[in-house]
Structure formats: structure tokens, C-alpha cells
């Protein structure tokens, strides 16, 4: 659907679909993983048909998420190189969070926070994948100390990643006009000019 | 296996007290390695009483058969040939669950009620609650639990909790022809061990001792060893075992803290929204672009 032909295309259909696959997998992984994380969350296993099913499904969903995340990683990697302007943006993120983004340095397609998020996510998925394989007793049997280390890493990185993803999702809700970029791929020019002026100029030539 | 009871001391993945009004005597099994002749009657009694038959294996060239604990072999005899003071010693150890006072399996298990510890000290798996994750294997300092390839449930020696509950000794203790497996209250077993140690010391085993490792709070299966200073001689019995610090870290206070932190991020976001308001696209910018379009 094209709401306004002057809207700017931010994501292709493939990019959006890829992101949704990762997102859905992440939610399923978080819910099923938390069930093993602490007894307080064990009832979440019921969402998957009980503890045994949660235990069976979680690692397979994890492998699917890792593969689809790899797709996203290679699509977006080159857009996420940190520049000095990004570092300045990050240093002044407090102003932004405080609700005053007028004086923030001009940003390209992604701001410093988004780029930092990208690399944190990439590192987290890599760590979760490796530690998750170590924990996968149904098919693997690694030396017990490696499994023990894997359990600590998996639980710690998962908790941190759940926190980061909540920030990621909240940022999209907070900055109005953002979520549609993941629904139909476009954003308004005003949105782009306000939040990503560098990208706006590049897209419109203004 | 499940045994409804009022004497549960600990229950896996449970944060409220389990039913524990009934107090029972702390029990123990004492395995006197110096009196064991390696006949494997205990292995047979174990499969008889529990009515489980492992697949018939093949001879690996030594007496150990099966060569390791499995989901269907809850106890195995391990035969070590050791040379001491120019003499061959055949150290035969009956391996199986040690029933730790501080069980690493129970600490690691994420499934409520899959592992319980009775007031008498027995650590029992309730397979109907087991989800098959194998965390108990990761938590155990003695490498005892085994996950069945058939039903993905964890199995190990139950210390015949069903027999003990009705005042009977475990099947292995009942059948041992030399009295190398004794069963009774933990106090009685320590006294019995003391007598055995006096005898062993008089026969020249001056390092003889009782294996009741305090790193796991003591165990409810204890060994009388001729060389208590070197338990590793007995097919790798760990010297001073304890729950791995990594397991302590994984299952310790960090998780409730992480849970609070995750909740704080979620609530923080909500309150950020209601206090700072959404980050809207500015009206000015929109109007400006509209004007440009109209030109
Ligand atoms: C990347 C691929 C992943 C693989 C292969 C994987 C695999 C596993 C495995 C095998 C377990 C043990 C339970 C079971 O056997 O099912 C586990 C536990 C867990 N997973 Fe994952 N996982 C992955 C990704 C994730 C992600 C993205 C999250 C976070 C949202 C996550 C959160 C958890 C949590 C919280 C636990 C419980 C840890 C604990 O017991 O302390 N996993 N995972
Ligand atoms: S496999 Fe072990 S840790 Fe996992 S649920 Fe079963 S008894 Fe508990």
C-alpha cells in the first residue's frame, strides 16, 4: 500500500520479512527459554504444550533464528559502520532520552544507538548459538565443564539480550512513525528529515 | 518414581516449602570397598528390584560390564588394578548416585518436582515431571544421572526409596553376600565404618578412611576406602567434590537479579513513555514539506 507516493522507501519486502522471522523466533525463544531460566517463569512452558515441548522446540527455533539473523547481518552490515558522528550521538544520548533531540548530531540511515544495537545483537546471537549448542543434550555431549560454562553464558547473554530487545522495541514505539517501516517499508519525509537527516538528503537530493 | 510423601526436604525448581511435616531419620548406605569381592550381585539385585533390563552389552576386555552407568543400569562395579608397595591391589568400587546432602542435580533442575530430596536424605528423580533437558547431568559433581535415549527422561539410583519408605534396606544391601553394603541410619553407618577402619589400620592400611565428602554437605552413600588419601585410585572417585562454581553462578542469586533488571527495563520504558511522552514528528517539519509540495 502506498499512502503517499512521496514517502521514502526504508525497507524492501525481503528485508521486512527477514526481520519478522527473526523477531518471531526471538519472542518464542525468550518465552520458552525463560521457562528454564527461573521457576517463576516455568508456567510459560504451557504456551508450547508443556515443559517437554518447550525443551524440544527451543533449540530448533534457535537454529532458525541464527540462520535468519545471518541473513539480516549480511544485508545490513555495511550500513552499520560506526563513524565519529555516531560516537558523538552516543555520548549525547541522554538529551535524546530526555525528549530533546533538536541538537543531536545529524544521522545517516542509522543513528549511533541503532548501530551499537546492531553489533550487540550480532555478538549476542553468536554467543547464544555457540552456548546453546553446548547445552543441547538431546544431540550433543560436550565435556561437562564446557556445558557448565555454556549454561552461564547462555543464561547471562539471553537475559541481557531480552533487555536490549525491549529497548529496541520500545524505541520503535516511542519514536512515532517508525513501526510502519516494518509493516509496509516506508516512512514519511518529515520523519526521515527529523531523525535521519543525512539519509533524508541522500534519498531526496535536498 | 513418584512416592507421595509428607517428608520432602527439597523439591527442584520450587520456591515455596514442600510438604515436610514428617521428620524421618537420616539414612545412609555404606559401601565397604575393602570387603567387596566384585561379584555384581548388587547390580543384579538392582535390576531385579527395579525391574529394568539393560541391553546385553559386549565384553570390553575387563570385568566392567556394562562399562558405564546408563539410564537402565543405575549401579555398576568399577574394577581398578593398582600397584601398591609392590603388590597388586584390585580396587572394586560400586559406582552410582551418592545422594549428596547438597545435590547439584536438584539445584540445576528447571522442572518443578522432577527431583526431590526426602528428609531421610534420599535424592529421587520423579520422571513424570522431568522435561529431559539434562541440566541434572551438568549439575552433578559425580557424573551420575543418565538421560534415556528412549524416553528422554533422567534416571539414576533411587537408593530404593520405595523400599526404604516401608522400612526395608535397598536391594543391593539386602543381597550383598559379604556384607560390603550396609544400610542404616547415617550415625550407625559412621559407627560401623569406624570399626572397619580400626581393622583396616591394624592390617597396615594406615591411610584407610571414610569417604563422606563435605564439599557436597556429606553423602548418603559413603565408602570405606583403604586409601582414603587418594580416592582417585578408585576409578576416578573425585577428591573433595563440590558443586562446580559455574553451576553456583548459573543457579545463584544472579537470576533473581536479572529478572528484576528485565522487569525494570520494561517498566522503565512504560514510565518513560508516560512521563516524557512520545517522540512525535514535529508539526513544523511536516508543514514545511507540505508547503514545498504545494509550490
Ligand atoms: C541461537 C540459538 C539457540 C540455541 C541453539 C539455544 C539452545 C538452548 C538450549 C539447548 C537450552 C537448554 C534447554 C533445552 O534443552 O531446550 C537453552 C536454554 C535457554 N535459552 Fe536458548 N538457545 C538459542 C537461543 C536463545 C535466545 C535467542 C534466547 C533469548 C531470548 C535464549 C534463551 C534461553 C534461556 C533463558 C534458557 C534457559 C537458560 C537457563 O537455564 O538458565 N536462547 N537454549
Ligand atoms: S533432565 Fe534432569 S534437570 Fe532436566 S528436568 Fe529431568 S531431572 Fe530435571
Short mmCIF file of C-alpha atoms in Angstrom, two decimals, chain B residues 32-293:
data_model
loop_
_atom_site.label_atom_id
_atom_site.label_comp_id
_atom_site.label_asym_id
_atom_site.label_seq_id
_atom_site.Cartn_x
_atom_site.Cartn_y
_atom_site.Cartn_z
CA UNK B 32 32.99 -51.12 52.28
CA UNK B 33 35.30 -51.32 49.29
CA UNK B 34 37.74 -53.45 51.30
CA UNK B 35 35.10 -56.18 51.70
CA UNK B 36 33.76 -56.19 48.14
CA UNK B 37 34.60 -59.21 46.02
CA UNK B 38 33.16 -57.75 42.81
CA UNK B 39 30.52 -60.44 42.36
CA UNK B 40 27.96 -57.94 40.99
CA UNK B 41 25.09 -59.44 42.98
CA UNK B 42 24.16 -55.83 43.77
CA UNK B 43 23.98 -54.97 40.06
CA UNK B 44 21.65 -57.90 39.55
CA UNK B 45 19.53 -57.09 42.61
CA UNK B 46 19.18 -53.53 41.36
CA UNK B 47 17.80 -54.59 38.00
CA UNK B 48 15.62 -57.21 39.65
CA UNK B 49 14.03 -54.93 42.20
CA UNK B 50 13.54 -52.01 39.82
CA UNK B 51 12.52 -54.45 37.10
CA UNK B 52 14.67 -52.89 34.41
CA UNK B 53 16.85 -54.83 31.96
CA UNK B 54 19.62 -53.03 30.12
CA UNK B 55 20.55 -54.17 26.62
CA UNK B 56 23.04 -57.04 26.77
CA UNK B 57 26.38 -55.38 26.03
CA UNK B 58 29.65 -56.84 24.88
CA UNK B 59 32.80 -57.64 26.81
CA UNK B 60 35.25 -54.76 26.74
CA UNK B 61 38.14 -56.94 27.85
CA UNK B 62 37.79 -56.19 31.56
CA UNK B 63 35.27 -57.08 34.20
CA UNK B 64 33.45 -53.75 33.95
CA UNK B 65 30.11 -54.63 32.37
CA UNK B 66 28.23 -52.54 31.50
CA UNK B 67 31.21 -50.23 31.15
CA UNK B 68 29.32 -47.21 32.39
CA UNK B 69 26.14 -46.17 34.17
CA UNK B 70 23.17 -45.95 31.82
CA UNK B 71 19.51 -45.00 32.09
CA UNK B 72 18.90 -48.71 32.74
CA UNK B 73 21.96 -49.57 34.82
CA UNK B 74 21.83 -47.49 37.94
CA UNK B 75 24.83 -49.06 39.56
CA UNK B 76 27.99 -50.55 38.04
CA UNK B 77 31.08 -52.09 39.53
CA UNK B 78 34.32 -50.41 38.51
CA UNK B 79 37.47 -52.51 38.69
CA UNK B 80 40.80 -50.74 39.09
CA UNK B 81 44.15 -52.53 39.15
CA UNK B 82 46.62 -50.60 41.22
CA UNK B 83 50.15 -51.42 42.34
CA UNK B 84 50.79 -50.51 45.93
CA UNK B 85 54.08 -51.32 47.74
CA UNK B 86 54.97 -53.81 45.03
CA UNK B 87 51.67 -55.64 45.41
CA UNK B 88 48.74 -55.73 43.04
CA UNK B 89 45.55 -54.36 44.53
CA UNK B 90 42.20 -54.85 42.91
CA UNK B 91 40.11 -51.88 43.96
CA UNK B 92 36.49 -52.58 43.16
CA UNK B 93 34.08 -49.72 43.62
CA UNK B 94 30.32 -49.90 43.30
CA UNK B 95 29.50 -46.67 41.43
CA UNK B 96 26.14 -44.93 41.42
CA UNK B 97 24.34 -41.97 42.92
CA UNK B 98 25.93 -40.68 46.13
CA UNK B 99 22.74 -38.98 47.39
CA UNK B 100 24.50 -35.75 48.31
CA UNK B 101 23.17 -33.66 51.17
CA UNK B 102 23.62 -30.70 48.80
CA UNK B 103 22.62 -32.23 45.45
CA UNK B 104 23.93 -30.45 42.33
CA UNK B 105 21.30 -32.17 40.16
CA UNK B 106 18.44 -30.77 42.22
CA UNK B 107 19.99 -27.33 42.22
CA UNK B 108 20.31 -27.34 38.42
CA UNK B 109 16.93 -28.88 37.54
CA UNK B 110 14.47 -26.37 36.00
CA UNK B 111 11.38 -28.62 36.20
CA UNK B 112 9.28 -28.28 39.38
CA UNK B 113 9.21 -31.59 41.25
CA UNK B 114 11.37 -33.56 38.84
CA UNK B 115 13.97 -34.05 41.59
CA UNK B 116 13.18 -34.22 45.25
CA UNK B 117 15.16 -34.85 48.38
CA UNK B 118 13.45 -36.64 51.24
CA UNK B 119 14.02 -35.77 54.88
CA UNK B 120 15.91 -39.06 55.17
CA UNK B 121 18.48 -37.74 52.67
CA UNK B 122 17.50 -39.77 49.61
CA UNK B 123 17.59 -37.79 46.35
CA UNK B 124 14.96 -39.14 44.00
CA UNK B 125 14.02 -38.39 40.39
CA UNK B 126 10.33 -38.15 39.54
CA UNK B 127 10.43 -38.93 35.87
CA UNK B 128 6.85 -37.88 35.22
CA UNK B 129 7.89 -34.28 35.91
CA UNK B 130 11.20 -34.49 34.03
CA UNK B 131 11.48 -32.49 30.81
CA UNK B 132 14.68 -34.16 29.64
CA UNK B 133 16.91 -31.09 29.50
CA UNK B 134 19.91 -32.80 31.07
CA UNK B 135 20.66 -29.94 33.46
CA UNK B 136 20.99 -32.52 36.26
CA UNK B 137 23.92 -34.07 34.36
CA UNK B 138 25.50 -30.63 34.20
CA UNK B 139 24.95 -30.06 37.91
CA UNK B 140 26.17 -33.42 39.24
CA UNK B 141 29.73 -33.48 40.64
CA UNK B 142 29.87 -37.29 40.29
CA UNK B 143 28.66 -37.72 36.68
CA UNK B 144 25.76 -39.95 37.68
CA UNK B 145 22.42 -39.08 36.01
CA UNK B 146 21.77 -40.51 32.56
CA UNK B 147 19.16 -39.36 30.05
CA UNK B 148 17.37 -42.26 28.39
CA UNK B 149 17.61 -42.31 24.62
CA UNK B 150 14.15 -43.91 24.55
CA UNK B 151 12.03 -41.52 26.59
CA UNK B 152 14.43 -38.61 27.25
CA UNK B 153 13.92 -38.83 30.99
CA UNK B 154 16.72 -38.74 33.55
CA UNK B 155 17.43 -41.88 35.58
CA UNK B 156 19.71 -42.85 38.42
CA UNK B 157 19.83 -44.90 41.65
CA UNK B 158 16.85 -44.09 43.89
CA UNK B 159 18.50 -45.72 46.92
CA UNK B 160 15.37 -47.88 46.70
CA UNK B 161 13.33 -45.03 48.13
CA UNK B 162 10.26 -47.25 47.77
CA UNK B 163 11.83 -49.99 49.90
CA UNK B 164 13.24 -47.56 52.44
CA UNK B 165 9.85 -45.90 52.78
CA UNK B 166 8.46 -49.17 54.14
CA UNK B 167 11.40 -49.94 56.38
CA UNK B 168 13.39 -52.18 54.02
CA UNK B 169 17.04 -51.89 53.09
CA UNK B 170 17.93 -51.14 49.45
CA UNK B 171 18.00 -54.24 47.24
CA UNK B 172 21.77 -54.10 46.77
CA UNK B 173 22.41 -54.01 50.53
CA UNK B 174 19.99 -56.88 51.04
CA UNK B 175 21.74 -59.12 48.56
CA UNK B 176 25.43 -58.43 49.17
CA UNK B 177 26.99 -61.79 50.21
CA UNK B 178 29.99 -60.34 52.07
CA UNK B 179 28.27 -57.56 53.97
CA UNK B 180 30.20 -54.97 51.98
CA UNK B 181 26.99 -52.97 51.55
CA UNK B 182 25.48 -51.87 54.85
CA UNK B 183 22.37 -49.79 55.35
CA UNK B 184 21.00 -47.96 58.37
CA UNK B 185 20.91 -44.53 59.93
CA UNK B 186 23.76 -42.28 58.95
CA UNK B 187 25.01 -42.30 62.55
CA UNK B 188 25.02 -46.11 62.70
CA UNK B 189 26.87 -46.29 59.39
CA UNK B 190 29.56 -43.93 60.64
CA UNK B 191 29.99 -46.07 63.76
CA UNK B 192 30.19 -49.19 61.63
CA UNK B 193 32.78 -47.52 59.42
CA UNK B 194 34.88 -46.63 62.45
CA UNK B 195 35.09 -50.30 63.40
CA UNK B 196 36.08 -51.23 59.86
CA UNK B 197 38.75 -48.55 59.88
CA UNK B 198 40.28 -49.91 63.11
CA UNK B 199 40.51 -53.30 61.44
CA UNK B 200 41.99 -51.93 58.21
CA UNK B 201 44.54 -49.83 60.06
CA UNK B 202 45.61 -52.84 62.10
CA UNK B 203 46.25 -54.60 58.80
CA UNK B 204 48.60 -51.86 57.62
CA UNK B 205 46.27 -49.58 55.72
CA UNK B 206 47.15 -46.56 57.78
CA UNK B 207 45.51 -44.18 55.28
CA UNK B 208 42.19 -46.02 55.44
CA UNK B 209 39.22 -43.70 55.90
CA UNK B 210 35.58 -42.93 55.38
CA UNK B 211 34.52 -41.15 52.19
CA UNK B 212 31.73 -38.76 53.16
CA UNK B 213 32.78 -35.65 51.20
CA UNK B 214 31.88 -32.42 53.00
CA UNK B 215 32.12 -30.34 49.81
CA UNK B 216 28.62 -31.59 48.97
CA UNK B 217 27.48 -31.49 52.60
CA UNK B 218 28.29 -35.17 53.09
CA UNK B 219 26.66 -38.02 51.19
CA UNK B 220 24.07 -40.66 51.94
CA UNK B 221 26.16 -43.25 50.16
CA UNK B 222 29.56 -43.49 51.81
CA UNK B 223 32.64 -45.59 51.09
CA UNK B 224 35.18 -47.21 53.35
CA UNK B 225 38.42 -46.81 51.38
CA UNK B 226 41.80 -48.41 52.12
CA UNK B 227 43.46 -45.38 50.54
CA UNK B 228 41.19 -42.54 51.62
CA UNK B 229 44.03 -40.09 50.91
CA UNK B 230 43.81 -40.94 47.19
CA UNK B 231 40.16 -41.57 46.25
CA UNK B 232 41.04 -41.11 42.57
CA UNK B 233 42.68 -44.58 42.68
CA UNK B 234 39.14 -46.00 42.79
CA UNK B 235 38.31 -45.45 39.12
CA UNK B 236 38.42 -41.69 39.45
CA UNK B 237 36.38 -41.11 42.58
CA UNK B 238 36.68 -37.32 42.97
CA UNK B 239 38.85 -35.99 45.77
CA UNK B 240 36.85 -33.34 47.60
CA UNK B 241 33.93 -32.97 45.16
CA UNK B 242 31.64 -29.95 45.27
CA UNK B 243 29.05 -28.33 43.06
CA UNK B 244 31.03 -26.52 40.34
CA UNK B 245 31.31 -22.76 40.94
CA UNK B 246 29.97 -22.31 37.40
CA UNK B 247 26.79 -24.15 38.40
CA UNK B 248 26.62 -21.97 41.53
CA UNK B 249 26.90 -18.87 39.35
CA UNK B 250 24.34 -20.16 36.85
CA UNK B 251 21.80 -21.07 39.53
CA UNK B 252 22.66 -18.47 42.14
CA UNK B 253 21.46 -15.03 43.14
CA UNK B 254 22.22 -13.53 39.72
CA UNK B 255 18.99 -14.89 38.23
CA UNK B 256 16.52 -13.18 40.52
CA UNK B 257 18.59 -10.02 40.00
CA UNK B 258 18.45 -10.45 36.21
CA UNK B 259 14.70 -10.98 36.48
CA UNK B 260 14.32 -7.73 38.41
CA UNK B 261 16.54 -5.96 35.87
CA UNK B 262 14.41 -7.21 32.94
CA UNK B 263 11.25 -6.06 34.70
CA UNK B 264 12.91 -2.70 35.40
CA UNK B 265 13.67 -2.21 31.70
CA UNK B 266 10.06 -3.00 30.78
CA UNK B 267 8.59 -0.75 33.47
CA UNK B 268 11.21 1.92 32.83
CA UNK B 269 10.14 2.05 29.19
CA UNK B 270 6.49 2.35 30.13
CA UNK B 271 7.16 5.15 32.58
CA UNK B 272 9.47 6.88 30.15
CA UNK B 273 6.58 6.99 27.71
CA UNK B 274 4.08 8.35 30.19
CA UNK B 275 6.45 10.90 31.68
CA UNK B 276 8.32 12.17 28.60
CA UNK B 277 5.61 11.49 26.06
CA UNK B 278 6.12 10.04 22.59
CA UNK B 279 8.74 11.36 20.23
CA UNK B 280 6.48 12.75 17.51
CA UNK B 281 7.50 14.07 14.13
CA UNK B 282 7.43 17.83 14.54
CA UNK B 283 4.45 19.65 13.08
CA UNK B 284 6.78 22.36 11.78
CA UNK B 285 8.70 19.92 9.62
CA UNK B 286 5.51 18.41 8.25
CA UNK B 287 4.09 21.82 7.35
CA UNK B 288 7.36 22.85 5.77
CA UNK B 289 7.32 19.80 3.49
CA UNK B 290 3.68 20.34 2.63
CA UNK B 291 4.47 23.92 1.57
CA UNK B 292 7.32 22.68 -0.58
CA UNK B 293 4.95 20.20 -2.28
#
